[in-house]
XYZ file of C-alpha atoms in Angstrom:
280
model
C 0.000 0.000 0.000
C 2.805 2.352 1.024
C 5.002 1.613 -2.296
C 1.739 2.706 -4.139
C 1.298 5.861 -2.160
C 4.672 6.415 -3.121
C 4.876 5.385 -6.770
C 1.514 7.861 -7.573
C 3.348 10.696 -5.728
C 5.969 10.329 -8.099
C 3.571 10.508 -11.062
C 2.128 13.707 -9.464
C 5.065 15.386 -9.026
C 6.777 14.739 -11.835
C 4.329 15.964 -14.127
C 4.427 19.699 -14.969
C 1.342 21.101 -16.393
C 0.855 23.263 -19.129
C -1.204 25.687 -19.655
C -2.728 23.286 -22.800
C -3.471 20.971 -20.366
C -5.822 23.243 -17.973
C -7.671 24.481 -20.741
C -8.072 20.833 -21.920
C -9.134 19.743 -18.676
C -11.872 22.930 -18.007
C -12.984 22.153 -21.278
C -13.533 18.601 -21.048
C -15.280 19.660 -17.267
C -17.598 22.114 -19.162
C -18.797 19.049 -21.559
C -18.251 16.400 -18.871
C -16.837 14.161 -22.016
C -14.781 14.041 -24.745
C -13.114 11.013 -26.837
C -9.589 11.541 -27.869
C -10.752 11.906 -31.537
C -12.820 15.041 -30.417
C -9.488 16.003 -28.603
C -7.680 15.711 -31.883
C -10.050 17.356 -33.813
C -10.437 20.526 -31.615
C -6.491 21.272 -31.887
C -5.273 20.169 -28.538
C -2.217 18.156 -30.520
C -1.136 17.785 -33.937
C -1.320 14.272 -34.118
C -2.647 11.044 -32.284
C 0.140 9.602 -30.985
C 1.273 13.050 -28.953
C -2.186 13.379 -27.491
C -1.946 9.695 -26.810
C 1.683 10.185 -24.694
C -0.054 13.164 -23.154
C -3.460 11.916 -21.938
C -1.511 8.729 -20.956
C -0.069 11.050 -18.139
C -2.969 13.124 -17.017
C -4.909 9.734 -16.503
C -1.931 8.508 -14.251
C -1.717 11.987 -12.512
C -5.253 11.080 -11.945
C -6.501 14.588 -13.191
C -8.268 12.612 -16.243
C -10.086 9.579 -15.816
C -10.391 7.284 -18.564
C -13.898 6.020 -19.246
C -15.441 2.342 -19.576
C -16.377 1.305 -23.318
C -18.989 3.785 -24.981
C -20.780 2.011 -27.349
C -21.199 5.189 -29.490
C -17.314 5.827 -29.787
C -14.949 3.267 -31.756
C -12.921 0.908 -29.742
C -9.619 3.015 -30.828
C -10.425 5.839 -29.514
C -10.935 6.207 -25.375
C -13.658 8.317 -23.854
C -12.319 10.863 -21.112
C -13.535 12.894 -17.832
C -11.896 14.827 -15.223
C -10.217 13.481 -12.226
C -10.607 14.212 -8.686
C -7.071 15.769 -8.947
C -8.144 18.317 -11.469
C -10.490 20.545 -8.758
C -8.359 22.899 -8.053
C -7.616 23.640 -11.572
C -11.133 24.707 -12.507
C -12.762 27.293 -13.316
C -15.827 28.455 -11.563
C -17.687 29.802 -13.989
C -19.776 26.563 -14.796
C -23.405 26.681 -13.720
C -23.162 23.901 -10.744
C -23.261 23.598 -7.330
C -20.096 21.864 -5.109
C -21.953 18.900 -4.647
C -22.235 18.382 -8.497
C -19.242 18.976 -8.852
C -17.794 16.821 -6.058
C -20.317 14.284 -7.719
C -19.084 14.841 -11.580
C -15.771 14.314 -10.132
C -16.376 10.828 -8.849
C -18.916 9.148 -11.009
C -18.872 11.554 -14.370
C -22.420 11.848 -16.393
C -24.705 9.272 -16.071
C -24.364 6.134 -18.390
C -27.753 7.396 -20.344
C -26.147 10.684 -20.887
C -22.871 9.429 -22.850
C -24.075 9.439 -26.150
C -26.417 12.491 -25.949
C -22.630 14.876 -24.443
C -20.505 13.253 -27.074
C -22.497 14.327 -29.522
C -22.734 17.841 -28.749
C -19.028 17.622 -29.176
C -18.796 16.337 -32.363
C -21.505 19.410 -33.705
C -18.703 21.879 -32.015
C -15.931 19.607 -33.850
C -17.864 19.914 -37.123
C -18.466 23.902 -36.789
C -14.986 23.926 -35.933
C -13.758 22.330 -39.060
C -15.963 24.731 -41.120
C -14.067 26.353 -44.131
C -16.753 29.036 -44.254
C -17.307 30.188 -40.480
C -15.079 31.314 -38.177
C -16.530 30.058 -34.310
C -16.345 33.436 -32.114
C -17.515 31.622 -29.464
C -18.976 28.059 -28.390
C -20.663 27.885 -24.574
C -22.364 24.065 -24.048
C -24.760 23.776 -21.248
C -23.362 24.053 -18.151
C -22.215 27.855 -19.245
C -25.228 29.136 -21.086
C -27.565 27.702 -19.070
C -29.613 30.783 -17.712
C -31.633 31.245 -14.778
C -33.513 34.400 -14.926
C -37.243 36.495 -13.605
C -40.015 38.078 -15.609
C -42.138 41.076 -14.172
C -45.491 39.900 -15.120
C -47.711 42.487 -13.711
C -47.294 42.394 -9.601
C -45.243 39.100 -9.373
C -42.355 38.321 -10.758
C -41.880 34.776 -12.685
C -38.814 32.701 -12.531
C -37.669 30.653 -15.727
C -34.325 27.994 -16.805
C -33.090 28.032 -20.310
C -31.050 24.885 -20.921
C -29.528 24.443 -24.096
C -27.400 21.659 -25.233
C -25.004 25.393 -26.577
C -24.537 28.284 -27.898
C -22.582 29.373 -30.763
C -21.382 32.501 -32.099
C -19.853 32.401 -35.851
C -18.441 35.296 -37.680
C -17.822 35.405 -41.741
C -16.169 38.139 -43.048
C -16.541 40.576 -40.075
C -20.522 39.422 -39.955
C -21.849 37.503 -36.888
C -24.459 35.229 -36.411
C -26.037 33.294 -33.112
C -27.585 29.903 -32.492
C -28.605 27.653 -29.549
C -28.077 24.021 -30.092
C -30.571 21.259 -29.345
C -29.256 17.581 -29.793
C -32.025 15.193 -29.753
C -31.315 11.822 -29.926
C -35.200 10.688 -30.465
C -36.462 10.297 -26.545
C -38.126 13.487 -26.106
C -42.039 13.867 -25.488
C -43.993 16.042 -27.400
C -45.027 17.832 -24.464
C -41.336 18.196 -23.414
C -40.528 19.514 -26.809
C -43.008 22.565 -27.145
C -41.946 23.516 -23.697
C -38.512 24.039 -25.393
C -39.549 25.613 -27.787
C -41.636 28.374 -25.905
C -39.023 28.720 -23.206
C -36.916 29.458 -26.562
C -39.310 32.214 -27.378
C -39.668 33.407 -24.020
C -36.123 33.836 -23.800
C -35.757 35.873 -27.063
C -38.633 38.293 -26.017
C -37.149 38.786 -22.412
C -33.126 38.747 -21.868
C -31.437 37.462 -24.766
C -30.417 40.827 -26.711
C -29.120 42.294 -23.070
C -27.750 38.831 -21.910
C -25.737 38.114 -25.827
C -25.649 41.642 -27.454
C -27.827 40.025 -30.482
C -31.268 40.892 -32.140
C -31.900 37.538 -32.781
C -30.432 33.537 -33.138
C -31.092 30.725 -34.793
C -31.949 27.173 -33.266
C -30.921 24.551 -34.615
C -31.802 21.011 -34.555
C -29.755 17.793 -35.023
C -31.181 14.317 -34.589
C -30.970 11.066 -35.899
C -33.033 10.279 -38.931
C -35.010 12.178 -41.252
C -38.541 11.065 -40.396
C -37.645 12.417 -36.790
C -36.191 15.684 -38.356
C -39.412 15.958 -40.029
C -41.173 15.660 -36.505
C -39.174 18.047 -34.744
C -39.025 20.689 -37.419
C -42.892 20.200 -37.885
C -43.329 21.503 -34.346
C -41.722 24.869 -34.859
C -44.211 25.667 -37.716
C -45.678 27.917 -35.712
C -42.506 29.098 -33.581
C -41.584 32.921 -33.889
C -37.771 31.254 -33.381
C -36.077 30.494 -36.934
C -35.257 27.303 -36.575
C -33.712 24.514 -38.649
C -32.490 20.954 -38.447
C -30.123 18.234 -40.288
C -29.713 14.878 -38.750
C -25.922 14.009 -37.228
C -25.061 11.727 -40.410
C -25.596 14.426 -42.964
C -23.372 16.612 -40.584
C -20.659 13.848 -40.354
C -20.960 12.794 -44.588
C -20.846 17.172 -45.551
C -20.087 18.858 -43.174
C -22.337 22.433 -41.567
C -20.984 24.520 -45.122
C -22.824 22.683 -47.184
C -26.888 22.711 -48.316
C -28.122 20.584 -45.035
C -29.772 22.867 -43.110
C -33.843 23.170 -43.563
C -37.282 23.974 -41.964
C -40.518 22.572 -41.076
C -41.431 23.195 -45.172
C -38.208 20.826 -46.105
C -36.873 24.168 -47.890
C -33.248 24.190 -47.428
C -32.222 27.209 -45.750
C -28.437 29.541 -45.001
C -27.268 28.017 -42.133
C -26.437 31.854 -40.964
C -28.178 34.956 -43.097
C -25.743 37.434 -41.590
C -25.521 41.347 -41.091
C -22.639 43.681 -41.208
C -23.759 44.843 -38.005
C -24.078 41.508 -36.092
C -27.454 39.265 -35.414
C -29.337 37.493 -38.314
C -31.822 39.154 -40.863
């Protein structure tokens, strides 16, 4: 027991962190997940076998912790979460409480949430291999969620957005906004129009003062096209612009080219920009 107390103090102190490495770890807290291809394909390291060496060391420093099999990533590639080491190294800016935290530290995400947070990483992997948009900013859940109060005549009314993110993109000095919803098909109705109106609530209320925008853009990614049809066929009526592709279209093209479309199957401009920032 001793020799082992001993052997990880070595690895502990002999491993001096970079500032690469407590980004990567806040960011990978933020998400709660992220495979080593995601890694790779956010520009962490310039090639596998580097981030390989790398992570290799974090894990035994025990400030990453390397996942059981996800059945939604390949067997090459390993899944990853903080450690209980990392703590001190992050941030405080997420939206959670010590005892999540002390919690996401332990156990990471639940089991039925693996598939649903590595997937919101691979839509900031694909807008981040875009050839068209530059990514201002990207925010997943746990920093854009956004508790706020509306003064509805002598009472006051308290209301959560949760989105899966945001993004902000810019194209030749033009910016556009979105929230992201990733739906992996196990979503009620009922839960879904609630979405949708706390979208709307939220763009009537706080989001110019909160983002600095007129206006964003939600978009939709799911799994298939007949439930792409389903989602997008309950924002017919939404005052939100919204529009959806399913995650294989996104994988097979990319978000550049002509995937994007609403409820009316018309295929839309991802982002119809202004010179002056927000979406026409």
């Amino acid at each position: 027991m001793c020799a082992n107390q001993n052997s990880d103090s070595k690895r502990d102190s002999s491993l001096r962190l970079t500032e690469r490495d407590v980004r990567l770890l806040n960011d990978i807290f933020a998400h709660k997940l992220m495979s080593s291809l995601q890694i790779l394909r956010l520009g962490y390291f310039s090639t596998s076998n580097r981030a390989n060496r790398r992570l290799a060391k974090l894990v035994a420093a025990r400030l990453m912790h390397r996942e059981p099999a996800v059945h939604y990533v390949s067997g090459q590639h390993s899944v990853f979460r903080v450690g209980t080491k990392a703590e001190p190294l992050l941030d405080d800016g997420n939206a959670i409480t010590k005892r999540e935290l002390c919690k996401l530290l332990r156990q990471g995400p639940s089991k039925s949430l693996h598939e649903h947070t590595l997937r919101i990483v691979d839509v900031r992997c694909a807008f981040v291999c875009s050839a068209q948009l530059t990514m201002e900013a990207w925010l997943p859940e746990s920093l854009c969620r956004h508790e706020y109060s509306e003064r509805r005549d002598k009472s006051w009314a308290y209301h959560i957005l949760k989105p899966d993110a945001f993004i902000r993109v810019s194209c030749q000095s033009r910016s556009a906004d979105a929230f992201i919803e990733v739906d992996l098909g196990n979503v009620s109705k009922s839960k879904l129009i609630a979405k949708l109106e706390s979208y709307e609530r939220y763009m009537d209320c706080v989001f110019q003062d909160t983002y600095g925008s007129d206006s964003f853009t939600l978009l939709f990614i799911t799994n298939n096209v007949r439930r792409l049809d389903y989602l997008l066929g309950l924002t017919r009526k939404s005052d939100c612009r919204c529009l959806g592709t399913t995650f294989g279209q996104l994988a097979a093209v990319g978000v550049d080219a002509p995937i994007w479309r609403r409820h009316d199957r018309r295929i839309q401009e991802l982002f119809p920009v202004t010179a002056k920032g927000g979406q026409r």
